Amino acid sequence: MSDTLAGLVSIAALVALLALAYRPLGDYMAAVYSSDRHLRAERLVYRLTGVDPRAEQSARSYAVSVVGFSLVGVVLLMAMQLAQAHLPFSRDLPGVPFWMSFNTAASFVANTNWQSYAGESTLGFTVQMAGLAVQNFASAAVGMAVAVALIRGFTRARTGNLGNFWVDLTRGTLRILLPIAAVGAVLLMAGGVVQTFSDTPMDTLAGHGQVLTGGPVASQEAIKELGTNGGGFFNSNSAHPFENPNGYTNLLEVLLILLIPVCLTRTLGTLVGNRRQGLAVLAAMGVLFAVSLAAVTAAEVGARSQAAQAAGAAMEGKETRFGEWASALFAVATTGTSTGAVNASHDSLTPTGGGMVLLNMMFGEVTPGGVGSGVYGMLVLAIVAVFIAGLMVGRTPEFLGKKIGARQMTYVATYMLVTPALVLVGTGVAIALGSTSDALGNPGGHGFSEVLYAYTSGANNNGSAFGGITVTSDFFQITIGLAMLLGRLVPIVLVLLLAGSLAEQGRVPTTAGTLPTHKPVFVTLLVGVVVVFTALTYFPALSLGPIAEALA
Amino acid sequence: MIKDFSRQSLAALRMLLVLTLLLGVVYPVAVWAAGQAFGARAEGQPVEVDGAVVGSRLLGQQFEGDAWFHSRPSANDHDSLASAPSNLGPSSTDLLALIDERRATVAATEGVDEGDVPPDAVTASGSGLDPHISPAYAALQAPRVAEANGLELSVVADLVEEHTDGRSLGFLGEPGVNVLELNVAVLEETRR
């Protein structure tokens, strides 16, 4: 079988598997969040945590819960890292430096999983599995809870209440993430992903020293992909043969990455009582994903860079068992969602490939986006789209039976400004500092791209990197750490306030004058809004980095 | 608001402790227990020679000299405690110089034209621990390895074939030759 045919069949297989899961998983998730029943295990959790599962929360109270849960998570995770030397299974490693522990804690709580450390040389097994992996679950469950709260804003009328955060968090974790992650971990081990609790030093065949590194990798790998987290157990992430040993595990990991973000659009359609609305949102995501995949694949397979031409193929930073096709698919899936796991070096991608994955993050992580964050991000963009359409025809915009007024647009406009401000201000300040040039792994325009990529990845909660840049200085640890936390929590608070303001309204009846938001015309408009908004925001920055490099 | 925040934060702390016990201890241990069914497969697939572990079939190693098949270039000298790619950019002059240098070295080592050196022989992998080389790079090295070990080329070529991992399920990923297993097979062949 030729590489091209194998690559195309792999993509077709991925699409088929997602299509198979779409209805059952999407409807199951809708049922999880709208059920009145509590499982026995859940009742135990509520008793242990002192939560009243029947209590409804206002938008404000829901937001306080999310922010409180996140900040407590940061503190707890920092404490574990700082105290690492005293924890069991720590491989004799010392405590993590203070600002690195802050950056890492912020990163995992914010579902970003930016990594300024190298897992195998910095962290013991306890911090990895009882610290980082726990936040892999929790941060993903938070994202889904916020998406569901926004959907409730549309489906509920004349109430200030959005549900109960603790119930949504517990259900998302116990009924959705944990069962799928457990199955995923077993399927990954079947493919050769390791799950041990020890390292084995040895002499290699040619007499060099090497350590057969172990660790609870499979359990962490499954949730790392499923929760669109992306923090690798090892420094080289899913390029490492123990995290991703072959083509089968690679496709499984891409499937886990896309599974929940894609199926949540069905959940959306089911909950709002219009499944075509879910499909319309998915279509907008899918169009952007497909264009991106085509561009990255063409650039990588076509060896469109100086280095690739010199070597004969774009194999720098890629693994033999994946080649260009599977590396391009992984790169687009991981940046189109807010995952940030990598199975190849993004820094060494061709200029078009690297620029495209950067653009995927700049879209705001909506193609199809992170677990939960993709859906709420795309719904916010959909509101912008109906607003623009409303301006064109001179009608008060409506979306899913709710009026979009000044209050809603204030939340939406602020949401749209937060992440770009964090990215561009962060990049600008970093570039203005003389010390930054010493931190770059590559000179010139590509070095600029490394900085732009870092802040784009942090503020959009992706977590992948143009890894040549050294980000262990206090400046980068603190500023990227803040970009991740603010890029996560500020949009979430705005989404919840938006949801609350929608839930307070009554429903407006659909009339002949209502813009249908489940038809191809609207999908086109939505895609246009995403592209135009991103282009207007980032074109100057992009032209200094990847565009300049591609034209050189 | 502040009262609400502190009350909620207490619930958050309790929730995190419960989740840590369930997701951070019970879950990974349960996965480990399930992994026992897969034996060495979930333990990094150690490779033994004369009863001693000499590596993992999944971790690339450093080989030099004529008697061995060589791995791909590694940005971290195959250090499994520091897995990493080079992260050199697509227009990096450093990378272009490295590619030229590697091409000349491989061509000289194998006694072939520079134009015959395959891409994976001149590029560093994504992990620095790539266990595979392309079938083309293995074919390029086979005559040298056969001669250095006093083996027939056809015998070595058969070993290469035998230790080539095809695409998973016939279509996922790309074929590669497992360098460690191939070198172990060559070693065993010379001992016959």
XYZ file of C-alpha atoms in Angstrom:
744
model
C 0.000 0.000 0.000
C 1.384 3.425 -0.909
C 1.919 6.098 1.752
C -0.781 8.236 0.133
C -3.400 5.493 0.104
C -2.529 4.435 3.659
C -2.780 8.043 4.811
C -6.156 8.557 3.158
C -7.544 5.263 4.481
C -6.372 6.219 7.985
C -8.268 9.512 7.797
C -11.339 7.711 6.458
C -11.128 5.198 9.324
C -10.927 8.042 11.840
C -13.977 9.770 10.370
C -15.898 6.473 10.334
C -15.111 5.786 14.005
C -16.185 9.308 14.993
C -19.383 8.930 12.976
C -20.122 5.645 14.765
C -19.659 7.251 18.181
C -21.472 10.508 17.358
C -25.068 9.618 18.147
C -24.676 7.201 21.060
C -21.992 9.187 22.896
C -23.574 12.573 22.166
C -26.976 11.460 23.421
C -25.438 9.666 26.384
C -23.676 12.867 27.451
C -26.918 14.811 27.068
C -28.648 12.294 29.333
C -25.819 12.454 31.896
C -26.221 16.195 32.322
C -30.020 16.264 32.321
C -30.736 13.206 34.474
C -32.422 13.621 37.880
C -30.864 10.463 39.264
C -27.654 10.303 41.262
C -25.502 7.178 41.186
C -24.629 5.631 44.511
C -20.958 6.530 43.999
C -21.959 10.108 43.278
C -24.047 10.336 46.437
C -20.992 9.139 48.343
C -18.882 11.882 46.732
C -21.486 14.520 47.650
C -21.572 13.274 51.241
C -17.774 13.317 51.543
C -17.506 16.800 50.066
C -20.485 18.323 51.845
C -22.233 19.292 48.615
C -26.019 19.497 48.349
C -26.676 18.056 44.888
C -30.194 19.514 44.716
C -29.045 23.105 45.196
C -29.242 25.198 42.026
C -26.599 27.845 41.404
C -26.852 31.293 39.848
C -24.349 32.221 37.157
C -22.352 34.109 39.742
C -22.302 31.257 42.219
C -21.451 28.741 39.471
C -18.546 30.979 38.428
C -17.318 31.305 42.014
C -17.311 27.506 42.250
C -15.309 27.112 39.036
C -12.757 29.753 40.017
C -12.490 28.440 43.575
C -12.051 24.864 42.369
C -9.350 25.984 39.929
C -7.402 28.099 42.384
C -7.485 25.415 45.067
C -6.276 23.035 42.350
C -3.309 25.312 41.598
C -2.327 25.531 45.257
C -2.625 21.780 45.841
C -0.676 20.899 42.709
C 2.076 23.387 43.571
C 2.330 21.920 47.057
C 2.733 18.400 45.677
C 5.512 19.468 43.329
C 7.372 21.472 45.956
C 7.179 18.549 48.376
C 8.117 15.954 45.771
C 11.239 14.787 47.617
C 9.034 13.561 50.459
C 6.470 11.733 48.299
C 6.656 8.013 47.523
C 7.595 6.757 44.028
C 9.471 9.995 43.362
C 12.489 8.369 41.712
C 14.818 10.214 44.139
C 14.015 13.505 42.440
C 14.132 16.802 44.333
C 11.239 19.253 44.710
C 10.313 21.278 41.629
C 11.579 24.923 41.599
C 8.936 27.397 42.791
C 8.023 29.224 39.575
C 8.217 26.054 37.543
C 5.732 24.505 39.966
C 3.460 27.546 39.560
C 3.666 27.372 35.782
C 2.986 23.633 35.733
C 0.104 23.865 38.208
C -1.497 26.736 36.269
C -0.936 24.790 33.075
C -2.666 21.591 34.159
C -5.521 23.305 35.987
C -6.171 25.478 32.927
C -6.392 22.364 30.697
C -3.365 23.716 28.804
C -0.562 21.334 29.706
C 2.204 23.612 28.564
C 5.343 21.946 29.886
C 8.398 23.941 30.922
C 9.796 20.768 32.515
C 10.874 17.429 31.072
C 8.693 14.730 32.643
C 11.243 11.931 32.801
C 13.937 14.031 34.500
C 11.814 16.331 36.697
C 8.807 14.454 38.035
C 8.253 11.341 40.077
C 5.380 8.940 39.519
C 3.268 10.315 42.385
C 3.201 13.889 41.102
C 2.450 12.602 37.603
C -0.442 10.289 38.494
C -1.866 11.781 41.702
C -1.227 15.396 40.736
C -1.118 16.026 37.007
C -3.412 13.203 35.856
C -6.059 14.182 38.412
C -6.166 17.675 36.938
C -6.318 16.101 33.475
C -9.688 14.696 34.523
C -10.837 17.647 36.617
C -9.985 20.399 34.122
C -11.724 18.496 31.324
C -14.814 17.986 33.480
C -14.812 21.729 34.241
C -14.783 22.520 30.514
C -17.759 20.246 29.895
C -19.627 21.674 32.885
C -19.241 25.223 31.592
C -20.399 24.177 28.105
C -23.470 22.516 29.604
C -24.177 25.590 31.754
C -24.120 27.758 28.612
C -26.472 25.349 26.843
C -28.801 25.563 29.861
C -28.731 29.335 29.439
C -30.415 28.780 26.080
C -32.795 26.016 27.126
C -34.017 27.542 30.400
C -36.292 30.561 30.639
C -37.047 33.064 33.363
C -34.655 31.599 35.899
C -31.329 32.777 37.200
C -30.113 29.227 37.735
C -27.671 27.229 35.634
C -27.529 23.939 37.535
C -25.015 22.761 40.117
C -21.294 22.900 39.293
C -20.335 20.158 41.731
C -22.918 17.794 40.273
C -21.863 18.579 36.689
C -18.200 18.137 37.640
C -18.806 14.815 39.389
C -21.017 13.401 36.637
C -18.665 14.443 33.853
C -15.789 12.771 35.672
C -17.477 9.576 36.846
C -19.916 8.877 34.022
C -18.026 10.154 30.985
C -14.281 10.659 31.431
C -13.363 7.813 33.777
C -15.055 4.940 31.895
C -13.768 6.034 28.483
C -10.270 6.710 29.838
C -10.150 3.284 31.485
C -11.109 1.541 28.237
C -8.661 3.772 26.342
C -5.826 2.931 28.746
C -6.376 -0.800 28.278
C -6.495 -0.426 24.486
C -3.275 1.598 24.624
C -1.529 -1.045 26.737
C -2.640 -3.658 24.219
C -0.702 -1.595 21.687
C 2.395 -1.440 23.881
C 2.027 1.727 25.980
C 3.731 1.037 29.320
C 2.182 0.936 32.793
C 4.741 0.136 35.493
C 6.031 1.698 38.687
C 9.785 1.319 38.246
C 12.785 2.348 36.105
C 15.310 -0.281 34.996
C 18.898 0.808 34.314
C 20.797 -1.439 31.872
C 23.679 -1.695 29.429
C 22.618 -1.552 25.798
C 23.653 -4.061 23.165
C 26.552 -1.849 22.100
C 27.545 -1.281 25.729
C 26.160 2.168 26.417
C 24.153 2.970 29.507
C 20.408 3.516 29.117
C 17.456 3.463 31.469
C 14.376 1.478 30.537
C 12.092 4.170 31.869
C 8.798 3.099 33.396
C 5.832 4.804 34.921
C 2.050 4.861 34.974
C 2.039 6.029 31.353
C -1.026 4.316 29.845
C -3.429 5.581 32.518
C -2.155 9.115 32.017
C -1.921 8.862 28.222
C -5.607 7.945 27.889
C -6.927 10.934 29.833
C -4.245 13.205 28.381
C -5.822 12.733 24.956
C -9.462 12.219 25.998
C -9.508 15.366 28.150
C -7.738 17.366 25.413
C -5.014 18.063 27.967
C -1.854 17.068 26.144
C 0.803 16.988 28.858
C 3.176 14.163 28.002
C 4.517 11.753 30.588
C 7.830 12.105 28.746
C 9.430 15.245 27.368
C 8.914 14.237 23.748
C 5.226 13.550 24.429
C 3.417 11.270 21.952
C 6.545 11.040 19.801
C 8.012 8.895 22.605
C 7.709 5.190 21.749
C 6.461 4.372 25.273
C 3.576 6.840 24.892
C 2.785 6.023 21.285
C 4.447 2.837 20.026
C 2.874 2.341 16.590
C 0.361 3.401 13.957
C -2.502 1.755 15.833
C -1.906 3.634 19.094
C -1.412 6.811 17.082
C -4.860 6.579 15.491
C -6.381 5.611 18.827
C -4.859 8.718 20.421
C -6.158 10.976 17.639
C -9.585 9.378 18.080
C -9.517 9.993 21.841
C -8.532 13.624 21.211
C -11.452 14.277 18.871
C -14.063 12.021 20.470
C -15.671 14.279 23.089
C -15.280 17.635 21.272
C -16.997 16.193 18.181
C -19.735 14.308 20.032
C -20.530 17.286 22.293
C -22.065 18.991 19.237
C -24.637 16.177 19.225
C -25.146 16.780 22.943
C -25.762 20.446 22.122
C -28.291 19.579 19.424
C -30.059 17.076 21.661
C -30.272 19.439 24.625
C -31.572 22.405 22.603
C -34.072 20.141 20.864
C -32.695 20.774 17.378
C -30.189 18.180 16.279
C -29.536 20.025 13.021
C -28.198 22.887 15.137
C -25.574 20.533 16.533
C -24.714 19.373 13.041
C -24.403 22.973 11.820
C -21.879 23.754 14.568
C -20.020 20.528 13.764
C -20.019 21.424 10.061
C -18.359 24.780 10.736
C -15.735 23.035 12.872
C -15.283 20.304 10.273
C -14.754 22.672 7.347
C -11.945 24.500 9.118
C -10.423 21.204 10.300
C -10.480 19.720 6.797
C -8.879 22.767 5.174
C -6.191 22.829 7.842
C -5.502 19.103 7.493
C -5.210 19.405 3.723
C -2.787 22.333 3.996
C -0.534 20.751 6.637
C -0.510 17.355 4.909
C 0.312 18.899 1.523
C 3.175 20.920 3.009
C 4.674 18.041 4.999
C 4.249 15.290 2.400
C 5.365 17.706 -0.325
C 8.523 18.537 1.704
C 7.923 22.273 1.292
C 10.859 23.659 3.242
C 14.574 24.194 2.707
C 15.509 21.531 5.243
C 13.021 19.005 3.854
C 14.318 19.577 0.332
C 17.895 19.087 1.534
C 17.025 15.875 3.399
C 14.707 14.512 0.716
C 11.631 14.504 3.004
C 10.259 16.504 5.930
C 11.444 13.901 8.456
C 13.334 16.167 10.875
C 11.533 15.806 14.215
C 9.307 12.989 12.937
C 9.278 9.327 13.884
C 9.798 6.610 11.247
C 6.702 4.658 12.338
C 4.431 7.665 11.750
C 5.965 9.383 8.727
C 4.524 12.599 7.303
C 0.847 11.610 6.984
C 0.237 10.423 10.537
C 2.341 13.291 11.908
C 0.294 15.881 9.983
C -3.008 14.333 11.155
C -1.862 14.355 14.774
C -0.606 17.949 14.513
C -3.932 19.238 13.171
C -6.007 17.231 15.671
C -3.931 18.376 18.616
C -4.015 22.083 17.705
C -7.608 22.108 16.399
C -8.568 20.856 19.830
C -6.859 22.444 22.816
C -4.815 19.294 23.398
C -1.234 20.186 22.597
C 0.134 16.651 22.680
C 2.574 16.174 19.799
C 3.878 13.124 17.946
C 6.416 15.205 16.000
C 8.357 18.398 16.612
C 6.140 21.333 15.651
C 9.196 23.593 15.632
C 10.580 21.535 12.735
C 7.371 21.447 10.670
C 7.504 23.171 7.278
C 6.664 26.915 7.399
C 3.163 26.247 6.042
C 2.621 23.309 8.391
C 3.882 25.194 11.442
C 1.979 28.351 10.488
C -1.226 26.372 10.022
C -1.070 24.691 13.431
C -0.424 28.119 14.945
C -3.489 29.426 13.109
C -5.575 26.519 14.464
C -4.898 27.799 17.974
C -5.535 31.411 16.960
C -9.019 30.444 15.754
C -9.663 30.230 19.507
C -9.574 26.422 19.734
C -12.887 25.727 18.068
C -12.010 23.258 15.294
C -13.479 21.275 17.089
C -11.871 22.735 20.201
C -11.204 21.442 23.673
C -13.513 19.270 25.746
C -16.365 21.677 26.466
C -14.378 24.775 25.544
C -14.826 23.994 21.841
C -18.599 24.054 22.127
C -18.832 27.176 24.271
C -16.204 28.896 22.106
C -18.111 28.098 18.923
C -21.422 29.197 20.496
C -19.875 32.555 21.381
C -18.674 32.881 17.776
C -22.152 31.911 16.572
C -23.556 34.804 18.600
C -21.100 37.134 16.858
C -22.318 35.699 13.542
C -26.031 36.298 14.302
C -25.133 39.761 15.584
C -23.426 40.618 12.297
C -26.338 39.124 10.346
C -28.712 41.178 12.501
C -26.818 44.355 11.668
C -27.079 43.552 7.957
C -30.869 43.249 7.983
C -31.565 45.708 10.817
C -33.230 43.209 13.165
C -32.561 42.422 16.802
C -30.408 39.311 16.608
C -31.699 36.081 18.120
C -29.990 32.757 18.691
C -31.643 29.516 19.801
C -34.738 31.373 20.950
C -32.969 34.074 22.934
C -32.545 37.765 22.129
C -28.970 38.931 21.816
C -28.981 42.397 23.339
C -26.403 44.882 24.573
C -25.699 42.946 27.753
C -25.019 39.692 25.912
C -22.844 41.416 23.311
C -20.794 43.061 26.060
C -19.902 39.639 27.465
C -19.263 38.252 23.969
C -17.105 41.182 22.851
C -15.031 41.018 26.028
C -14.637 37.266 25.533
C -13.388 37.850 22.004
C -10.794 40.377 23.196
C -9.323 38.549 26.198
C -7.282 35.848 24.495
C -5.859 37.969 21.646
C -4.874 40.632 24.195
C -3.023 38.048 26.285
C -1.289 36.626 23.195
C -0.252 39.884 21.579
C 0.706 41.784 24.741
C 2.618 38.766 26.048
C 4.475 38.299 22.765
C 5.165 42.020 22.456
C 6.604 42.362 25.959
C 8.697 39.214 25.579
C 10.115 40.354 22.246
C 10.910 43.807 23.670
C 13.069 42.213 26.370
C 16.720 41.749 25.402
C 16.961 38.510 27.377
C 14.455 36.790 25.088
C 16.889 36.494 22.177
C 19.078 34.196 24.312
C 16.106 31.921 24.951
C 15.332 31.279 21.287
C 16.228 27.992 19.637
C 16.254 29.446 16.136
C 17.265 32.859 14.781
C 15.215 35.388 12.774
C 11.548 35.066 11.867
C 11.384 31.510 13.165
C 12.593 32.687 16.554
C 9.788 35.259 16.598
C 7.374 32.428 15.764
C 8.642 30.492 18.801
C 7.620 33.378 21.102
C 4.312 33.984 19.311
C 3.568 30.255 19.451
C 4.326 30.142 23.185
C 1.840 32.862 24.144
C -0.742 31.700 21.595
C -0.516 28.178 22.973
C -0.682 29.358 26.594
C -3.547 31.846 26.332
C -5.611 29.502 24.126
C -4.918 26.632 26.540
C -3.350 24.412 23.893
C -0.005 23.571 25.438
C 2.030 22.499 22.423
C 5.193 24.440 21.674
C 7.735 25.407 19.120
C 9.992 23.594 21.536
C 13.309 25.184 20.617
C 12.548 28.102 22.909
C 13.856 27.818 26.484
C 11.057 28.883 28.834
C 12.575 28.173 32.236
C 13.379 31.802 33.106
C 11.179 33.328 35.809
C 9.833 35.796 33.247
C 8.452 33.095 30.980
C 7.307 30.858 33.858
C 5.277 33.683 35.401
C 3.920 35.406 32.278
C 2.983 32.220 30.420
C 1.546 30.857 33.678
C -0.655 33.930 34.021
C -1.611 33.824 30.335
C -2.825 30.248 30.797
C -4.848 30.957 33.946
C -6.386 34.189 32.662
C -6.938 32.692 29.194
C -8.913 29.935 30.878
C -10.785 31.557 33.743
C -11.733 34.974 32.336
C -13.508 33.508 29.265
C -15.207 30.923 31.514
C -16.560 33.611 33.858
C -17.795 35.614 30.850
C -19.470 32.537 29.359
C -21.231 31.843 32.662
C -22.414 35.444 32.997
C -23.645 35.242 29.411
C -25.429 31.987 30.225
C -27.062 33.561 33.275
C -28.291 36.548 31.291
C -29.774 34.219 28.668
C -31.456 32.008 31.257
C -33.162 35.034 32.793
C -34.900 35.844 29.494
C -38.116 34.375 28.240
C -38.123 32.572 24.904
C -38.778 34.494 21.710
C -40.956 32.607 19.246
C -39.466 31.633 15.906
C -41.021 33.670 13.089
C -40.498 34.060 9.350
C -38.038 36.818 10.215
C -35.813 34.618 12.383
C -32.437 33.782 10.877
C -32.252 29.978 10.629
C -28.999 29.004 12.347
C -28.977 25.348 11.351
C -28.651 25.807 7.568
C -25.620 25.943 5.245
C -25.922 29.738 4.842
C -25.345 30.198 8.548
C -22.506 27.657 8.593
C -20.807 29.688 5.856
C -21.348 32.894 7.802
C -19.959 31.299 10.966
C -16.840 30.019 9.207
C -16.405 33.477 7.704
C -16.643 35.141 11.112
C -14.003 32.792 12.568
C -11.598 33.352 9.681
C -12.079 37.120 9.342
C -11.881 37.781 13.060
C -8.711 35.715 13.394
C -7.123 37.261 10.320
C -7.854 40.818 11.478
C -6.413 40.078 14.908
C -3.312 38.125 14.036
C -2.276 38.939 10.470
C 0.461 41.428 11.455
C 1.981 38.978 13.928
C 1.695 36.035 11.528
C 3.340 37.974 8.727
C 6.434 38.598 10.877
C 6.802 34.881 11.597
C 5.525 31.957 9.529
C 4.365 33.973 6.505
C 7.768 35.642 6.155
C 9.454 32.263 6.510
C 7.183 30.571 3.972
C 7.876 33.290 1.408
C 11.637 33.327 2.033
C -19.247 36.976 47.798
C -16.117 36.403 49.924
C -18.054 34.174 52.289
C -19.408 32.244 49.335
C -15.890 31.969 47.900
C -14.385 30.529 51.074
C -17.295 28.114 51.527
C -16.976 26.946 47.926
C -13.206 26.667 48.226
C -13.621 24.286 51.140
C -15.917 22.148 49.021
C -13.313 22.391 46.253
C -10.563 21.133 48.547
C -12.662 18.192 49.710
C -13.657 17.399 46.133
C -10.041 17.442 44.984
C -8.979 15.110 47.764
C -11.737 12.646 46.852
C -10.829 12.882 43.168
C -7.122 12.440 43.961
C -7.843 9.198 45.767
C -10.075 7.870 42.990
C -8.356 9.191 39.845
C -4.827 9.538 41.147
C -4.469 6.255 43.016
C -7.285 3.767 42.345
C -7.465 4.407 38.582
C -3.731 4.057 37.718
C -3.359 1.022 39.988
C -6.423 -0.607 38.400
C -4.994 0.057 34.936
C -1.679 -1.449 36.074
C -3.516 -4.528 37.354
C -5.348 -4.880 34.039
C -2.006 -4.452 32.288
C -0.704 -7.647 33.899
C -2.764 -9.471 31.299
C -0.509 -8.034 28.606
C 2.726 -9.172 30.293
C 5.896 -7.607 28.901
C 3.870 -5.647 26.363
C 2.851 -3.115 29.031
C 6.324 -3.175 30.591
C 8.292 -1.658 27.754
C 9.029 -4.921 25.936
C 12.550 -5.605 27.244
C 14.955 -7.435 24.918
C 17.301 -9.977 26.481
C 20.612 -11.402 25.292
C 22.256 -14.158 27.345
C 19.740 -13.573 30.105
C 20.543 -9.882 30.524
C 18.266 -7.034 29.496
C 20.028 -5.073 26.760
C 17.233 -2.662 25.917
C 13.613 -2.198 25.014
C 12.337 -3.038 21.569
C 10.671 0.380 21.645
C 13.677 2.511 22.601
C 16.275 3.367 19.991
C 19.935 2.887 20.947
C 23.306 4.193 19.902
C 25.263 1.864 17.596
C 28.579 2.655 16.015
C 31.123 0.626 14.062
C 30.709 -1.588 10.980
C 29.276 -4.635 12.751
C 25.961 -3.008 13.657
C 23.063 -1.445 11.867
C 23.025 2.222 12.894
C 19.994 4.051 14.264
C 18.750 7.374 12.971
C 20.508 10.520 14.185
C 19.332 11.434 17.692
C 19.197 14.971 19.063
C 19.884 13.659 22.586
C 22.283 10.749 21.921
C 19.519 8.250 22.729
C 19.307 9.392 26.348
C 16.025 7.930 27.601
C 16.039 10.344 30.553
C 15.945 13.328 28.185
C 13.837 12.383 25.168
C 13.749 15.269 22.700
C 13.751 16.321 19.068
C 16.260 18.873 17.749
C 13.549 21.541 17.400
C 15.594 23.102 14.609
C 13.386 25.143 12.285
C 12.677 24.326 8.629
C 15.015 27.060 7.361
C 17.664 26.700 10.054
C 21.183 27.018 8.652
C 22.384 24.823 11.523
C 19.993 22.094 10.420
C 20.992 22.441 6.749
C 24.659 22.089 7.730
C 23.875 19.024 9.876
C 21.988 17.387 7.021
C 24.951 17.931 4.654
C 27.385 16.589 7.208
C 25.299 13.494 7.992
C 24.767 12.805 4.294
C 28.513 12.888 3.617
C 29.248 10.674 6.642
C 26.626 8.062 5.763
C 27.661 7.999 2.100
C 31.291 7.453 3.110
C 30.439 4.800 5.720
C 28.252 2.808 3.335
C 30.333 3.508 0.241
C 27.408 4.891 -1.770
C 26.603 8.113 -3.629
C 25.327 10.968 -1.494
C 22.164 10.946 -3.601
C 21.356 7.418 -2.383
C 21.174 8.363 1.304
C 17.521 8.194 2.473
C 15.868 11.077 4.408
C 15.629 9.277 7.777
C 19.414 8.765 7.795
C 20.056 12.530 7.780
C 17.281 13.760 10.080
C 16.896 13.497 13.858
C 13.675 11.867 15.092
C 10.862 13.355 17.162
C 11.780 11.576 20.393
C 15.509 11.043 19.953
C 14.603 7.418 20.701
C 13.157 6.290 17.359
C 13.495 2.485 17.446
C 13.137 2.204 13.668
C 14.934 3.060 10.460
C 13.314 3.018 7.040
C 13.620 -0.180 4.983
C 15.673 1.877 2.505
C 18.233 2.857 5.154
C 18.429 -0.765 6.343
C 19.012 -1.966 2.786
C 21.773 0.614 2.429
C 23.548 -0.690 5.545
C 23.060 -4.415 4.916
C 26.174 -5.005 2.728
C 28.479 -3.350 5.280
C 27.002 -5.272 8.216
C 27.136 -8.571 6.274
C 30.792 -8.088 5.392
C 31.862 -6.992 8.867
C 30.206 -10.040 10.426
C 31.283 -12.513 7.747
C 27.696 -13.262 6.759
C 26.082 -13.734 3.362
C 24.276 -10.577 2.208
C 21.166 -12.663 1.508
C 21.134 -13.884 5.120
C 21.330 -10.323 6.447
C 18.689 -9.165 3.962
C 16.376 -11.910 5.250
C 16.954 -10.737 8.814
C 16.068 -7.175 7.774
C 12.866 -8.443 6.226
C 12.067 -10.456 9.332
C 12.498 -7.470 11.646
C 10.534 -4.998 9.587
C 7.398 -3.805 11.401
C 4.698 -3.247 8.799
C 1.920 -0.697 9.101
C -0.465 -1.521 11.991
C -3.501 -3.390 10.611
C -1.912 -2.953 7.201
C -2.678 0.763 6.848
C -1.812 2.696 10.008
C 1.550 4.452 10.176
C 4.596 3.557 8.099
C 6.848 0.499 7.914
C 10.113 0.555 9.840
C 12.955 -1.811 10.635
C 13.498 -2.384 14.364
C 17.218 -1.687 14.780
C 17.785 -3.310 18.196
C 16.008 -6.541 17.312
C 17.776 -6.658 13.960
C 21.183 -6.230 15.598
C 20.373 -8.913 18.170
C 19.415 -11.234 15.286
C 22.668 -10.430 13.479
C 24.635 -11.162 16.664
C 22.882 -14.512 17.128
C 23.486 -15.383 13.471
C 27.247 -14.802 13.856
C 27.306 -17.116 16.877
C 25.908 -20.087 14.988
